[in-house]
Each structure stands twice: as structure tokens, then as C-alpha cells.
C-alpha atoms as a PDB file:
ATOM      1  CA  MET A   1      51.804 -17.682 102.094  1.00  0.00           C
ATOM      2  CA  GLU A   2      53.725 -14.545 102.924  1.00  0.00           C
ATOM      3  CA  GLY A   3      53.437 -12.449 106.061  1.00  0.00           C
ATOM      4  CA  SER A   4      53.217 -13.324 109.662  1.00  0.00           C
ATOM      5  CA  VAL A   5      50.499 -15.306 111.358  1.00  0.00           C
ATOM      6  CA  ASN A   6      51.131 -13.231 114.512  1.00  0.00           C
ATOM      7  CA  VAL A   7      49.830 -10.126 112.797  1.00  0.00           C
ATOM      8  CA  ILE A   8      46.684 -11.952 111.703  1.00  0.00           C
ATOM      9  CA  GLY A   9      46.235 -13.197 115.251  1.00  0.00           C
ATOM     10  CA  TYR A  10      46.582  -9.700 116.628  1.00  0.00           C
ATOM     11  CA  GLY A  11      44.090  -8.406 114.098  1.00  0.00           C
ATOM     12  CA  LEU A  12      41.550 -10.915 115.346  1.00  0.00           C
ATOM     13  CA  ALA A  13      42.459 -10.180 118.974  1.00  0.00           C
ATOM     14  CA  ALA A  14      41.875  -6.449 118.415  1.00  0.00           C
ATOM     15  CA  ILE A  15      38.157  -7.183 118.305  1.00  0.00           C
ATOM     16  CA  GLY A  16      38.178  -7.746 122.091  1.00  0.00           C
ATOM     17  CA  PRO A  17      39.486  -4.298 123.060  1.00  0.00           C
ATOM     18  CA  GLY A  18      37.090  -2.722 120.570  1.00  0.00           C
ATOM     19  CA  ILE A  19      34.166  -4.414 122.269  1.00  0.00           C
ATOM     20  CA  GLY A  20      35.604  -3.542 125.690  1.00  0.00           C
ATOM     21  CA  VAL A  21      35.851   0.164 124.871  1.00  0.00           C
ATOM     22  CA  ALA A  22      32.302   0.121 123.501  1.00  0.00           C
ATOM     23  CA  LEU A  23      30.984  -1.491 126.689  1.00  0.00           C
ATOM     24  CA  ILE A  24      32.846   0.974 128.907  1.00  0.00           C
ATOM     25  CA  PHE A  25      31.481   4.013 127.092  1.00  0.00           C
ATOM     26  CA  ALA A  26      27.976   2.511 126.884  1.00  0.00           C
ATOM     27  CA  ALA A  27      27.965   1.918 130.645  1.00  0.00           C
ATOM     28  CA  TRP A  28      29.153   5.455 131.314  1.00  0.00           C
ATOM     29  CA  ILE A  29      26.533   6.966 129.014  1.00  0.00           C
ATOM     30  CA  THR A  30      23.827   4.912 130.724  1.00  0.00           C
ATOM     31  CA  ALA A  31      25.024   5.932 134.190  1.00  0.00           C
ATOM     32  CA  THR A  32      25.193   9.596 133.193  1.00  0.00           C
ATOM     33  CA  ALA A  33      21.748   9.464 131.626  1.00  0.00           C
ATOM     34  CA  ARG A  34      20.293   8.030 134.819  1.00  0.00           C
ATOM     35  CA  GLN A  35      22.091  10.454 137.137  1.00  0.00           C
ATOM     36  CA  PRO A  36      23.519  13.459 135.298  1.00  0.00           C
ATOM     37  CA  GLU A  37      25.055  14.910 138.462  1.00  0.00           C
ATOM     38  CA  SER A  38      27.321  11.866 138.793  1.00  0.00           C
ATOM     39  CA  ALA A  39      29.102  12.550 135.480  1.00  0.00           C
ATOM     40  CA  GLY A  40      32.008  14.319 137.188  1.00  0.00           C
ATOM     41  CA  ILE A  41      32.448  11.472 139.656  1.00  0.00           C
ATOM     42  CA  THR A  42      32.331   8.654 137.120  1.00  0.00           C
ATOM     43  CA  ARG A  43      34.404  10.344 134.369  1.00  0.00           C
ATOM     44  CA  PRO A  44      37.805   9.428 135.928  1.00  0.00           C
ATOM     45  CA  MET A  45      36.684   5.799 136.143  1.00  0.00           C
ATOM     46  CA  LEU A  46      35.660   5.984 132.470  1.00  0.00           C
ATOM     47  CA  PHE A  47      39.116   7.127 131.400  1.00  0.00           C
ATOM     48  CA  MET A  48      40.837   4.624 133.702  1.00  0.00           C
ATOM     49  CA  GLY A  49      38.881   1.740 132.168  1.00  0.00           C
ATOM     50  CA  PHE A  50      39.509   3.049 128.655  1.00  0.00           C
ATOM     51  CA  ALA A  51      43.247   3.363 129.330  1.00  0.00           C
ATOM     52  CA  LEU A  52      43.435  -0.145 130.801  1.00  0.00           C
ATOM     53  CA  VAL A  53      41.729  -1.714 127.787  1.00  0.00           C
ATOM     54  CA  GLU A  54      43.923   0.200 125.345  1.00  0.00           C
ATOM     55  CA  VAL A  55      47.131  -0.664 127.211  1.00  0.00           C
ATOM     56  CA  LEU A  56      46.246  -4.344 127.056  1.00  0.00           C
ATOM     57  CA  ALA A  57      45.616  -4.015 123.307  1.00  0.00           C
ATOM     58  CA  LEU A  58      48.968  -2.286 122.778  1.00  0.00           C
ATOM     59  CA  PHE A  59      50.676  -4.919 124.931  1.00  0.00           C
ATOM     60  CA  GLY A  60      49.235  -7.572 122.626  1.00  0.00           C
ATOM     61  CA  LEU A  61      50.521  -5.677 119.599  1.00  0.00           C
ATOM     62  CA  VAL A  62      54.025  -5.473 121.048  1.00  0.00           C
ATOM     63  CA  LEU A  63      53.981  -9.175 121.891  1.00  0.00           C
ATOM     64  CA  ALA A  64      52.767 -10.044 118.394  1.00  0.00           C
ATOM     65  CA  PHE A  65      55.778  -8.326 116.853  1.00  0.00           C
ATOM     66  CA  ALA A  66      58.274  -9.330 119.552  1.00  0.00           C
ATOM     67  CA  LEU A  67      57.409 -13.007 119.442  1.00  0.00           C
ATOM     68  CA  GLY A  68      57.134 -12.925 115.652  1.00  0.00           C
ATOM     69  CA  GLY A  69      60.849 -12.411 115.396  1.00  0.00           C
ATOM     70  CA  GLY A  70      62.550 -11.467 112.196  1.00  0.00           C
ATOM     71  CA  ASN A  71      60.990 -14.103 109.962  1.00  0.00           C
END
């Protein structure tokens, strides 16, 4: 078998951030639909949550390649 198991592991782990981003945007859409005037207040929290989830996904990608070594 050729390739790295770390990359396969990261591919499976990328499902988590995908679900996290979906939940963040779904919660924001629900909150905005219930109270449209709060969209400006909750938008920074939306982007902060999105950025946090994406940074954790990128951190996992870096670790997958860093710990994989040069095999």
C-alpha cells in the first residue's frame, strides 16, 4: 500500500470541521431569522466561530504532514 496513513486520517478528520461550520452557519441563520435586527451584533461571533473551526482543521492538516515525516 502506497501513500501515508496520516493523510487518510486527516481526510476522515476533516468531516468534523465541515459539520462544525455547518452548525455555526445554521445557528446564525436561525438567530437572524428570529431576530433580524440582531444580525449586525451576531455576525462577528459567526466569523469568529468559523475562523476557530477552520484554524483547528488547518492545524490538523499541518500535524498530519509534520508527523508523517518523509516516508
